[in-house]
Amino acid sequence: MDKMIVVEKITKHYEQVEALSNISLTINKGELFGLVGPDGAGKSTLFRILATLLLPDKGKAWINGVDVVKHYKKIRSSIGYMPGRFSLYQDLSVEENLNFYASVFGTTLEENYALIEDIYRYLLPFKERKAGKLSGGMKQKLALCCALIHAPSILFLDEPTTGVDPTSRQEFWETLSKLKEKGMTILVSTPYMDEAVLCDRIALMQEGQLMKVDTPQQIIDQFDKALWKVSAKNMYGLLKDMRLSPLVEQCYTFGQYLHFTFVQEELDALVAYLKQKGHQEIEIAPTAVTIEDCYLQLTDV
Amino acid sequence: METVIEVQGLTKSFGSFKAVDHLNFKVAKGEIFGFLGANGAGKTTAMRMLCGLSKPTSGSARVAGYDVQLNPEKVKQNIGYMSQRFSLYDDLKVEENIRLFAGIYGIPRPLIKTQTEALLEKLHFTEERNTMVRALPLGWKQKLAFSVAVFHQPKVVFLDEPTGGVDPVTRRQFWELIYEAAAQGITVFVTTHYMDEAEYCDRLSMMVDGRIEALDSPQQLKEKMGVASMDEVFRLLARKAKRTE
């Protein structure tokens, strides 16, 4: 497989803080690759280094074989970068923003229209509107159009769906999978685990390090404990009592249930304990592991 | 049960555009009320009226015992507010932020001192008391912002997408603070785009095109619509939207 992005032992400090700590990573051509981790894990720093906007302290990185430090100018025309913070011109209209970004890269809106058509059709009714006056979902669509306007071969998307409603998120990811079909390599960071599972591979990041790099399914398969779910009438009381039980190893909220693992699998004893604590309508059963459970286990809540 | 928020025919128009269109609902003391809707459905506009920051075009709302139209200042004194965009001053220290907001909400000076210590301890922030807020990780900032918003023990706290962009671990820690506040009798009015968080609410309303399209407990909503997840509830309801912005 062709390597599109190669990161070799990259370290980056901000004063005393080590934002990236000796990171190595390879992303293949046409891959949809996800970076998952808390704020401060180093995701944005990695994006900035790969987008040639920040110099690493140590280590090297190549985009399609080209060094990101030595030949940064060559790289800039082949990548599209959508930063975490909305960075378009708020006082330019939708159309003016697009024309501006196209002209910066020496192209036109018409030339690459096919690539953005899918997303741009949502924006068409508002093409006269100032970017600053768009809703969150529309801003994000415009930012993606601007990142695509010069037909890059790689897309860097730093938390593109933060603050975006579930319907728009779904549309956004459908767009990504279409771009992937066209052969684009996509590196995307996200705090949403339901998005992480849509990636070909993901890297779980924490404190400047990669804790795990694998396909979502492989990561799920590596979960080495039996996972259970439990609910009762008073969920907050249940959470507190579960954490006090010596039978319970890890317990956390998970939608309408709590998820937990046993220190020792003694179901009857646990149910008796919860009843004695006064819990009502107890429902308890084994449950399937999701990528979110893996994340929570690795980061150890 | 004591009603803390009571909304009747609440409407806000901008010209001919009805951003919020005849809302009716009640929220009880200590309830965690989720306020859902797609981007542009009118959530923020509605919330601004409930906080006394924007005047309704018609209809009325009582929040924490006061009419938002007649007594907006009284409303503001009796609520807490936290948004993802702005809540704390980045260039003030942790302790200074707490003191500033405590003062704004009219907590007496001697109390501020003891309560600040108690809060720093509870959040395990004693080491960071002199840290500039801008230097805190996002998750810490949000926990601090929430604690500051409920520092004066308001009757209601309004949270506008408090966990946007936050990872699963930090979001859970944040929700435990919400649970705790609700258990103390503070009513929590929260917007979120995370459907697992919607499940943590006692009741949910779903806004579509400025109107409340559904309002019930998460369980009831799923049963009524015959789907397994809140994600599906959201998508089915959001699909009814006719306006595009």
Coordinates of C-alpha atoms in Angstrom, one line a residue:
Chain A
M1 CA 0.0 0.0 0.0
D2 CA 1.2 3.5 -0.8
K3 CA 2.2 5.6 2.2
M4 CA 0.7 9.0 2.1
I5 CA 1.6 10.4 5.5
V6 CA 4.7 9.3 7.4
V7 CA 5.5 10.6 10.9
E8 CA 8.8 9.6 12.4
K9 CA 9.6 10.2 16.1
I10 CA 8.2 13.7 16.3
T11 CA 8.4 15.7 19.5
K12 CA 7.1 19.1 20.1
H13 CA 7.3 21.3 23.3
Y14 CA 5.5 24.4 24.3
E15 CA 7.7 25.8 27.0
Q16 CA 7.8 23.0 29.6
V17 CA 4.7 21.2 28.2
E18 CA 5.4 18.3 25.9
A19 CA 2.6 18.4 23.4
L20 CA 3.9 15.5 21.3
S21 CA 6.2 12.9 22.6
N22 CA 8.2 10.9 20.1
I23 CA 5.3 10.0 17.8
S24 CA 5.5 7.7 14.9
L25 CA 2.6 7.0 12.5
T26 CA 2.0 5.9 9.0
I27 CA -1.2 6.7 7.1
N28 CA -1.9 5.0 3.7
K29 CA -3.2 6.6 0.5
G30 CA -7.0 6.6 0.5
E31 CA -7.3 5.9 4.2
L32 CA -9.8 7.6 6.4
F33 CA -7.8 7.9 9.6
G34 CA -9.2 9.2 13.0
L35 CA -7.3 10.9 15.9
V36 CA -9.2 10.4 19.1
G37 CA -8.2 11.9 22.4
P38 CA -9.0 14.5 25.0
D39 CA -8.2 18.2 24.7
G40 CA -4.5 18.7 25.2
A41 CA -3.6 15.2 23.8
G42 CA -1.6 16.8 21.0
K43 CA -4.1 16.3 18.1
S44 CA -4.1 19.9 16.9
T45 CA -0.3 20.1 17.3
L46 CA 0.1 17.1 15.0
F47 CA -2.3 18.7 12.4
R48 CA -0.3 21.9 12.4
I49 CA 3.0 20.2 11.9
L50 CA 1.6 18.1 9.0
A51 CA -0.1 21.2 7.5
T52 CA 3.4 22.9 7.6
L53 CA 2.3 25.6 10.0
L54 CA 4.4 24.5 12.9
L55 CA 8.0 23.2 13.2
P56 CA 8.6 20.0 15.2
D57 CA 11.4 20.1 17.8
K58 CA 12.6 16.7 16.8
G59 CA 11.7 14.1 14.3
K60 CA 10.5 14.2 10.7
A61 CA 7.4 13.9 8.7
W62 CA 6.6 13.4 5.0
I63 CA 3.5 14.0 3.0
N64 CA 3.5 11.8 -0.2
G65 CA 7.3 11.5 0.2
V66 CA 7.9 15.2 0.6
D67 CA 9.5 16.6 3.8
V68 CA 7.1 18.9 5.6
V69 CA 9.9 21.2 6.8
K70 CA 12.2 21.4 3.9
H71 CA 9.6 21.5 1.1
Y72 CA 6.7 23.0 2.9
K73 CA 5.7 25.2 -0.1
K74 CA 5.3 22.1 -2.3
I75 CA 3.0 20.5 0.3
R76 CA 0.7 23.4 0.8
S77 CA -1.0 23.1 -2.6
S78 CA -1.6 19.4 -2.1
I79 CA -3.3 19.5 1.3
G80 CA -6.6 20.9 2.5
Y81 CA -6.7 22.0 6.1
M82 CA -9.8 22.8 8.2
P83 CA -8.7 24.1 11.6
G84 CA -10.6 23.4 14.8
R85 CA -11.6 27.1 15.1
F86 CA -13.7 28.6 12.4
S87 CA -11.1 30.5 10.4
L88 CA -12.9 31.9 7.4
Y89 CA -13.5 35.6 6.8
Q90 CA -16.7 36.4 8.8
D91 CA -17.3 39.6 6.9
L92 CA -17.1 38.0 3.5
S93 CA -20.1 36.2 2.0
V94 CA -20.2 32.5 1.4
E95 CA -19.4 33.0 -2.3
E96 CA -16.7 35.6 -1.6
N97 CA -14.9 33.2 0.8
L98 CA -14.9 30.4 -1.8
N99 CA -13.7 32.7 -4.6
F100 CA -11.0 34.0 -2.3
Y101 CA -9.6 30.6 -1.3
A102 CA -9.8 29.5 -4.9
S103 CA -7.8 32.5 -6.1
V104 CA -5.1 32.0 -3.4
F105 CA -4.5 28.6 -4.9
G106 CA -4.6 29.9 -8.5
T107 CA -7.8 28.1 -9.3
T108 CA -11.5 29.0 -9.7
L109 CA -14.8 27.9 -8.1
E110 CA -15.9 26.6 -11.5
E111 CA -12.8 24.5 -12.1
N112 CA -13.3 22.2 -9.1
Y113 CA -17.1 22.6 -8.7
A114 CA -17.7 18.9 -9.1
L115 CA -15.7 18.2 -5.9
I116 CA -17.7 20.5 -3.7
E117 CA -21.0 20.3 -5.4
D118 CA -22.4 17.8 -2.9
I119 CA -21.9 20.1 0.0
Y120 CA -22.2 23.4 -1.7
R121 CA -25.8 22.7 -2.8
Y122 CA -26.8 23.1 0.9
L123 CA -25.0 26.5 0.9
L124 CA -26.4 27.8 -2.4
P125 CA -29.5 29.5 -0.9
F126 CA -27.2 31.5 1.4
K127 CA -24.4 32.3 -1.0
E128 CA -24.9 36.0 -0.5
R129 CA -24.9 35.7 3.3
K130 CA -21.8 36.8 5.4
A131 CA -20.0 33.8 6.7
G132 CA -20.2 35.2 10.3
K133 CA -24.0 35.0 10.1
L134 CA -24.2 31.3 9.2
S135 CA -25.4 28.6 11.7
G136 CA -22.8 26.2 13.1
G137 CA -23.7 23.4 10.6
M138 CA -23.5 25.8 7.6
K139 CA -20.2 27.3 8.7
Q140 CA -18.7 23.8 8.9
K141 CA -19.9 23.0 5.4
L142 CA -18.4 26.2 4.1
A143 CA -15.1 25.5 5.8
L144 CA -15.0 22.1 4.2
C145 CA -15.8 23.6 0.7
C146 CA -12.9 26.1 1.2
A147 CA -10.6 23.3 2.2
L148 CA -11.5 21.3 -0.9
I149 CA -11.6 24.2 -3.4
H150 CA -8.1 23.5 -4.8
A151 CA -8.7 19.7 -5.2
P152 CA -6.1 18.6 -2.6
S153 CA -5.1 14.9 -2.3
I154 CA -5.1 15.0 1.5
L155 CA -7.6 16.5 3.9
F156 CA -6.8 17.5 7.5
L157 CA -9.9 18.0 9.5
D158 CA -9.4 19.1 13.1
E159 CA -12.7 18.4 15.0
P160 CA -14.9 19.4 12.1
T161 CA -18.2 18.3 13.8
T162 CA -17.8 19.9 17.2
G163 CA -20.9 21.8 18.1
V164 CA -22.8 20.4 15.1
D165 CA -26.2 18.6 15.5
P166 CA -26.6 14.9 14.9
T167 CA -28.2 15.2 11.5
S168 CA -25.6 17.5 10.2
R169 CA -22.9 15.3 11.6
Q170 CA -24.3 12.3 9.7
E171 CA -24.4 14.3 6.5
F172 CA -20.9 15.4 7.0
W173 CA -19.6 11.9 7.4
E174 CA -21.5 10.8 4.3
T175 CA -19.6 13.5 2.5
L176 CA -16.3 12.2 3.9
S177 CA -17.0 8.7 2.7
K178 CA -17.7 10.0 -0.8
L179 CA -14.5 11.9 -0.8
K180 CA -12.7 8.8 0.3
E181 CA -14.3 6.9 -2.6
K182 CA -12.7 9.5 -4.9
G183 CA -9.3 8.4 -3.5
M184 CA -8.7 11.2 -1.0
T185 CA -6.7 10.6 2.1
I186 CA -8.4 12.0 5.2
L187 CA -7.0 12.6 8.6
V188 CA -9.7 13.7 11.0
S189 CA -9.9 14.3 14.8
T190 CA -13.1 13.9 16.7
P191 CA -14.4 13.7 20.3
Y192 CA -17.4 11.6 19.1
M193 CA -16.9 7.8 19.4
D194 CA -19.7 7.1 17.0
E195 CA -17.6 8.9 14.4
A196 CA -14.4 7.1 15.4
V197 CA -16.0 3.7 14.4
L198 CA -16.5 5.1 10.8
C199 CA -12.8 5.4 10.3
D200 CA -10.6 2.8 8.6
R201 CA -8.1 3.1 11.5
I202 CA -7.9 5.2 14.6
A203 CA -5.2 6.4 16.9
L204 CA -6.1 6.9 20.6
M205 CA -4.0 9.8 21.9
Q206 CA -3.3 11.0 25.4
E207 CA -0.7 13.4 26.7
G208 CA 1.2 13.6 23.5
Q209 CA 1.4 9.9 23.0
L210 CA -0.3 7.3 20.8
M211 CA -1.8 4.7 23.1
K212 CA -3.2 2.5 20.4
V213 CA -3.3 2.5 16.6
D214 CA -5.6 0.0 15.0
T215 CA -8.9 -0.6 13.2
P216 CA -11.9 0.1 15.5
Q217 CA -13.0 -3.5 15.3
Q218 CA -9.5 -4.7 16.4
I219 CA -9.5 -2.3 19.3
I220 CA -13.0 -3.6 20.4
D221 CA -11.8 -7.2 20.1
Q222 CA -8.9 -6.5 22.4
F223 CA -11.2 -5.5 25.2
D224 CA -10.3 -8.3 27.7
K225 CA -13.2 -8.1 30.2
A226 CA -16.8 -9.1 30.3
L227 CA -18.8 -5.9 30.1
W228 CA -22.2 -5.4 31.8
K229 CA -24.9 -2.8 31.9
V230 CA -27.2 -1.9 34.7
S231 CA -30.0 0.6 35.3
A232 CA -32.4 1.4 38.1
K233 CA -34.9 4.1 39.0
N234 CA -32.4 6.5 40.6
M235 CA -29.4 6.5 38.3
Y236 CA -27.2 8.9 40.1
G237 CA -27.7 7.0 43.4
L238 CA -26.9 3.8 41.5
L239 CA -23.7 5.1 40.1
K240 CA -22.5 6.1 43.5
D241 CA -23.4 2.8 45.1
M242 CA -21.9 0.8 42.2
R243 CA -18.6 2.6 42.7
L244 CA -18.7 1.8 46.5
S245 CA -19.1 -2.0 45.9
P246 CA -15.9 -4.0 46.2
L247 CA -17.3 -6.4 43.5
V248 CA -17.2 -3.6 40.9
E249 CA -14.0 -2.7 39.1
Q250 CA -15.0 0.2 36.8
C251 CA -18.4 1.8 36.5
Y252 CA -19.5 4.8 34.3
T253 CA -22.6 6.3 32.8
F254 CA -23.5 5.1 29.3
G255 CA -26.7 6.6 27.9
Q256 CA -29.7 5.1 29.6
Y257 CA -27.5 2.5 31.4
L258 CA -24.3 2.4 33.5
H259 CA -21.6 0.1 32.1
F260 CA -19.4 -1.8 34.5
T261 CA -16.9 -4.6 34.8
F262 CA -16.6 -7.0 37.8
V263 CA -13.6 -7.6 39.9
Q264 CA -15.1 -11.0 40.4
E265 CA -18.2 -12.0 38.6
E266 CA -20.7 -12.4 41.4
L267 CA -24.0 -11.3 39.9
D268 CA -26.3 -12.5 42.7
A269 CA -24.2 -10.8 45.4
L270 CA -24.2 -7.5 43.4
V271 CA -28.0 -7.5 42.9
A272 CA -28.5 -8.3 46.6
Y273 CA -26.2 -5.4 47.5
L274 CA -28.1 -3.0 45.3
K275 CA -31.5 -4.1 46.7
Q276 CA -30.2 -3.7 50.2
K277 CA -29.2 -0.1 49.2
G278 CA -32.9 0.4 48.3
H279 CA -32.6 0.4 44.5
Q280 CA -35.8 -0.3 42.5
E281 CA -36.4 -1.5 39.0
I282 CA -32.9 -3.0 38.7
E283 CA -32.1 -4.2 35.2
I284 CA -28.8 -5.9 34.8
A285 CA -27.3 -7.8 31.8
P286 CA -24.2 -8.4 29.8
T287 CA -23.7 -5.9 27.0
A288 CA -21.6 -5.5 23.8
V289 CA -18.4 -3.5 24.0
T290 CA -18.2 -0.3 22.0
I291 CA -15.2 1.8 21.0
E292 CA -16.2 4.3 23.7
D293 CA -15.8 1.5 26.4
C294 CA -12.3 0.8 25.0
Y295 CA -11.5 4.5 25.2
L296 CA -12.7 4.7 28.8
Q297 CA -10.8 1.6 29.8
L298 CA -7.6 2.9 28.3
T299 CA -7.9 6.3 29.9
D300 CA -9.1 4.7 33.1
V301 CA -11.9 6.7 34.5
Chain B
M1 CA -44.0 19.5 42.8
E2 CA -42.6 23.0 42.7
T3 CA -42.4 24.6 39.3
V4 CA -39.3 26.6 38.6
I5 CA -39.7 27.3 34.9
E6 CA -43.1 28.0 33.4
V7 CA -43.4 29.0 29.8
Q8 CA -46.7 30.0 28.0
G9 CA -47.0 30.9 24.4
L10 CA -43.4 32.2 24.3
T11 CA -42.6 33.7 20.9
K12 CA -39.8 35.7 19.4
S13 CA -40.0 37.1 15.9
F14 CA -37.4 38.9 13.9
G15 CA -39.5 40.7 11.3
S16 CA -41.6 38.0 9.7
F17 CA -39.3 35.2 10.9
K18 CA -40.6 33.3 13.9
A19 CA -37.4 32.1 15.6
V20 CA -39.3 30.8 18.6
D21 CA -43.0 30.0 18.0
H22 CA -45.4 29.5 20.9
L23 CA -43.5 27.4 23.4
N24 CA -45.4 25.9 26.3
F25 CA -43.8 23.8 29.0
K26 CA -43.0 23.6 32.7
V27 CA -39.8 22.4 34.5
A28 CA -39.9 21.2 38.1
K29 CA -37.4 21.9 40.9
G30 CA -34.4 19.6 40.7
E31 CA -35.2 18.3 37.3
I32 CA -32.6 17.8 34.6
F33 CA -34.3 19.2 31.5
G34 CA -32.7 18.6 28.1
F35 CA -33.4 21.2 25.4
L36 CA -32.6 19.6 22.1
G37 CA -32.8 20.7 18.5
A38 CA -30.8 21.0 15.3
N39 CA -28.6 24.0 14.7
G40 CA -30.9 26.9 13.9
A41 CA -34.0 25.4 15.5
G42 CA -34.3 28.3 17.9
K43 CA -32.8 26.9 21.1
T44 CA -30.4 29.8 21.8
T45 CA -33.0 32.4 21.2
A46 CA -35.4 30.6 23.6
M47 CA -32.7 30.3 26.2
R48 CA -31.8 34.0 26.0
M49 CA -35.4 34.9 26.7
L50 CA -35.5 32.5 29.7
C51 CA -32.4 34.1 31.1
G52 CA -33.9 37.6 30.8
L53 CA -31.4 38.7 28.1
S54 CA -33.9 39.1 25.3
K55 CA -37.5 40.3 25.4
P56 CA -40.3 37.9 24.1
T57 CA -42.4 39.3 21.2
S58 CA -45.4 37.7 22.8
G59 CA -46.2 35.1 25.5
S60 CA -44.7 34.8 28.9
A61 CA -42.2 32.9 31.0
R62 CA -41.6 32.7 34.7
V63 CA -38.2 31.6 35.8
A64 CA -37.1 31.1 39.4
G65 CA -40.2 32.9 40.5
Y66 CA -39.9 36.0 38.3
D67 CA -41.5 37.1 35.0
V68 CA -38.7 37.4 32.4
Q69 CA -40.5 40.4 30.8
L70 CA -41.3 42.3 34.0
N71 CA -38.3 41.4 36.2
P72 CA -35.4 40.4 34.0
E73 CA -32.8 41.6 36.6
K74 CA -34.4 39.4 39.3
V75 CA -34.3 36.5 36.9
K76 CA -30.6 37.0 36.3
Q77 CA -29.8 37.1 40.0
N78 CA -31.6 33.8 40.6
I79 CA -30.1 31.8 37.8
G80 CA -26.7 30.5 36.7
Y81 CA -25.6 30.5 33.1
M82 CA -22.8 28.7 31.3
S83 CA -22.1 28.5 27.6
Q84 CA -19.4 26.8 25.7
R85 CA -18.3 30.0 24.1
F86 CA -18.0 32.3 27.1
S87 CA -18.0 31.7 30.8
L88 CA -14.8 32.6 32.4
Y89 CA -12.1 35.2 32.0
D90 CA -9.1 33.7 30.4
D91 CA -6.7 36.3 31.7
L92 CA -7.8 36.0 35.3
K93 CA -6.5 33.4 37.7
V94 CA -8.8 30.5 38.8
E95 CA -9.4 32.1 42.2
E96 CA -9.9 35.5 40.7
N97 CA -12.6 34.2 38.4
I98 CA -14.4 32.6 41.3
R99 CA -14.2 35.8 43.4
L100 CA -15.4 37.9 40.5
F101 CA -18.5 35.9 39.7
A102 CA -19.3 35.3 43.4
G103 CA -19.2 39.1 43.8
I104 CA -21.4 39.7 40.7
Y105 CA -24.0 37.3 42.1
G106 CA -23.9 39.2 45.4
I107 CA -22.5 36.7 47.8
P108 CA -21.2 38.4 51.0
R109 CA -17.5 38.8 51.2
P110 CA -16.7 36.5 54.2
L111 CA -18.7 33.7 52.6
I112 CA -16.9 34.1 49.3
K113 CA -13.6 33.3 51.0
T114 CA -14.7 30.1 52.8
Q115 CA -16.8 28.9 49.8
T116 CA -13.9 29.5 47.4
E117 CA -11.7 27.3 49.5
A118 CA -14.4 24.6 49.7
L119 CA -14.8 24.7 45.9
L120 CA -11.1 24.6 45.1
E121 CA -10.8 21.5 47.3
K122 CA -13.8 19.8 45.8
L123 CA -12.5 20.2 42.3
H124 CA -8.9 19.3 43.4
F125 CA -7.9 22.7 42.1
T126 CA -6.0 24.0 45.2
E127 CA -2.7 23.7 43.4
E128 CA -4.1 25.6 40.4
R129 CA -5.6 28.5 42.3
N130 CA -3.1 30.9 40.9
T131 CA -3.1 29.5 37.4
M132 CA -4.5 31.7 34.6
V133 CA -7.7 30.1 33.3
R134 CA -6.3 30.2 29.7
A135 CA -3.7 27.7 30.7
L136 CA -6.2 25.1 32.0
P137 CA -7.2 22.1 29.8
L138 CA -10.7 22.6 28.3
G139 CA -12.2 19.9 30.5
W140 CA -11.0 21.6 33.7
K141 CA -12.2 25.0 32.4
Q142 CA -15.7 23.6 31.8
K143 CA -15.8 22.0 35.3
L144 CA -14.7 25.3 36.8
A145 CA -17.2 27.3 34.7
F146 CA -20.1 25.0 35.8
S147 CA -19.1 25.3 39.5
V148 CA -18.9 29.1 39.2
A149 CA -22.4 29.1 37.5
V150 CA -23.9 27.3 40.5
F151 CA -21.7 28.9 43.2
H152 CA -24.5 31.2 44.4
Q153 CA -26.9 28.2 44.7
P154 CA -29.3 29.5 42.0
K155 CA -32.7 27.9 41.5
V156 CA -31.9 27.1 37.9
V157 CA -28.7 26.8 35.9
F158 CA -28.8 27.2 32.1
L159 CA -26.1 25.2 30.2
D160 CA -25.7 26.0 26.5
E161 CA -23.8 23.1 24.9
P162 CA -21.5 22.8 28.0
T163 CA -19.6 19.7 26.7
G164 CA -19.0 20.6 23.0
G165 CA -15.7 19.2 21.8
V166 CA -15.0 17.4 25.1
D167 CA -13.8 13.8 25.2
P168 CA -15.9 10.9 26.7
V169 CA -14.0 10.8 30.0
T170 CA -14.3 14.6 30.7
R171 CA -18.0 14.6 29.6
R172 CA -18.8 12.0 32.2
Q173 CA -17.0 13.9 34.9
F174 CA -19.0 17.0 33.9
W175 CA -22.3 15.1 34.0
E176 CA -21.6 13.9 37.5
L177 CA -21.4 17.5 38.6
I178 CA -24.8 18.1 36.9
Y179 CA -26.3 15.1 38.7
E180 CA -24.9 16.4 42.0
A181 CA -26.4 19.9 41.5
A182 CA -29.8 18.4 40.6
A183 CA -29.7 16.2 43.7
Q184 CA -29.2 19.4 45.7
G185 CA -32.4 20.8 44.2
I186 CA -30.9 23.0 41.5
T187 CA -32.9 22.7 38.2
V188 CA -30.7 22.1 35.2
F189 CA -31.7 23.3 31.8
V190 CA -29.2 22.0 29.3
T191 CA -28.7 21.8 25.5
T192 CA -26.5 19.2 24.0
H193 CA -25.7 17.6 20.7
Y194 CA -24.6 14.4 22.4
M195 CA -27.4 11.9 22.4
D196 CA -25.9 9.7 25.1
E197 CA -26.2 12.9 27.3
A198 CA -29.8 13.3 26.3
E199 CA -30.4 10.0 28.0
Y200 CA -29.1 11.4 31.3
C201 CA -31.9 14.0 31.4
D202 CA -35.2 13.4 33.3
R203 CA -37.2 14.9 30.4
L204 CA -36.3 16.2 27.0
S205 CA -37.9 18.7 24.6
M206 CA -37.1 18.6 20.9
M207 CA -37.3 21.9 19.0
V208 CA -38.0 21.9 15.2
D209 CA -38.4 25.2 13.3
G210 CA -39.0 27.2 16.5
R211 CA -41.6 24.9 17.9
I212 CA -41.5 22.1 20.4
E213 CA -42.2 19.0 18.4
A214 CA -41.9 16.5 21.3
L215 CA -41.5 16.6 25.0
D216 CA -41.2 13.5 27.3
S217 CA -38.7 11.3 29.2
P218 CA -36.0 9.7 27.0
Q219 CA -37.6 6.3 27.5
Q220 CA -41.1 7.5 26.6
L221 CA -39.8 9.3 23.5
K222 CA -38.1 6.1 22.2
E223 CA -41.2 3.9 23.0
K224 CA -43.6 6.3 21.4
M225 CA -41.6 6.6 18.2
G226 CA -40.7 2.9 18.2
V227 CA -37.0 3.3 18.0
A228 CA -34.1 2.0 20.1
S229 CA -31.9 5.1 20.4
M230 CA -32.1 8.8 21.1
D231 CA -30.1 9.3 17.9
E232 CA -33.0 7.9 15.9
V233 CA -35.5 10.0 17.8
F234 CA -33.5 13.1 17.0
R235 CA -33.2 12.3 13.3
L236 CA -36.8 11.4 12.9
L237 CA -38.0 14.6 14.5
A238 CA -35.3 16.8 12.9
R239 CA -36.4 15.6 9.5
K240 CA -39.7 17.4 9.9
A241 CA -37.8 20.7 9.6
K242 CA -38.9 22.8 6.7
R243 CA -36.7 25.9 7.2
T244 CA -33.1 25.5 6.1
E245 CA -31.4 27.8 8.5

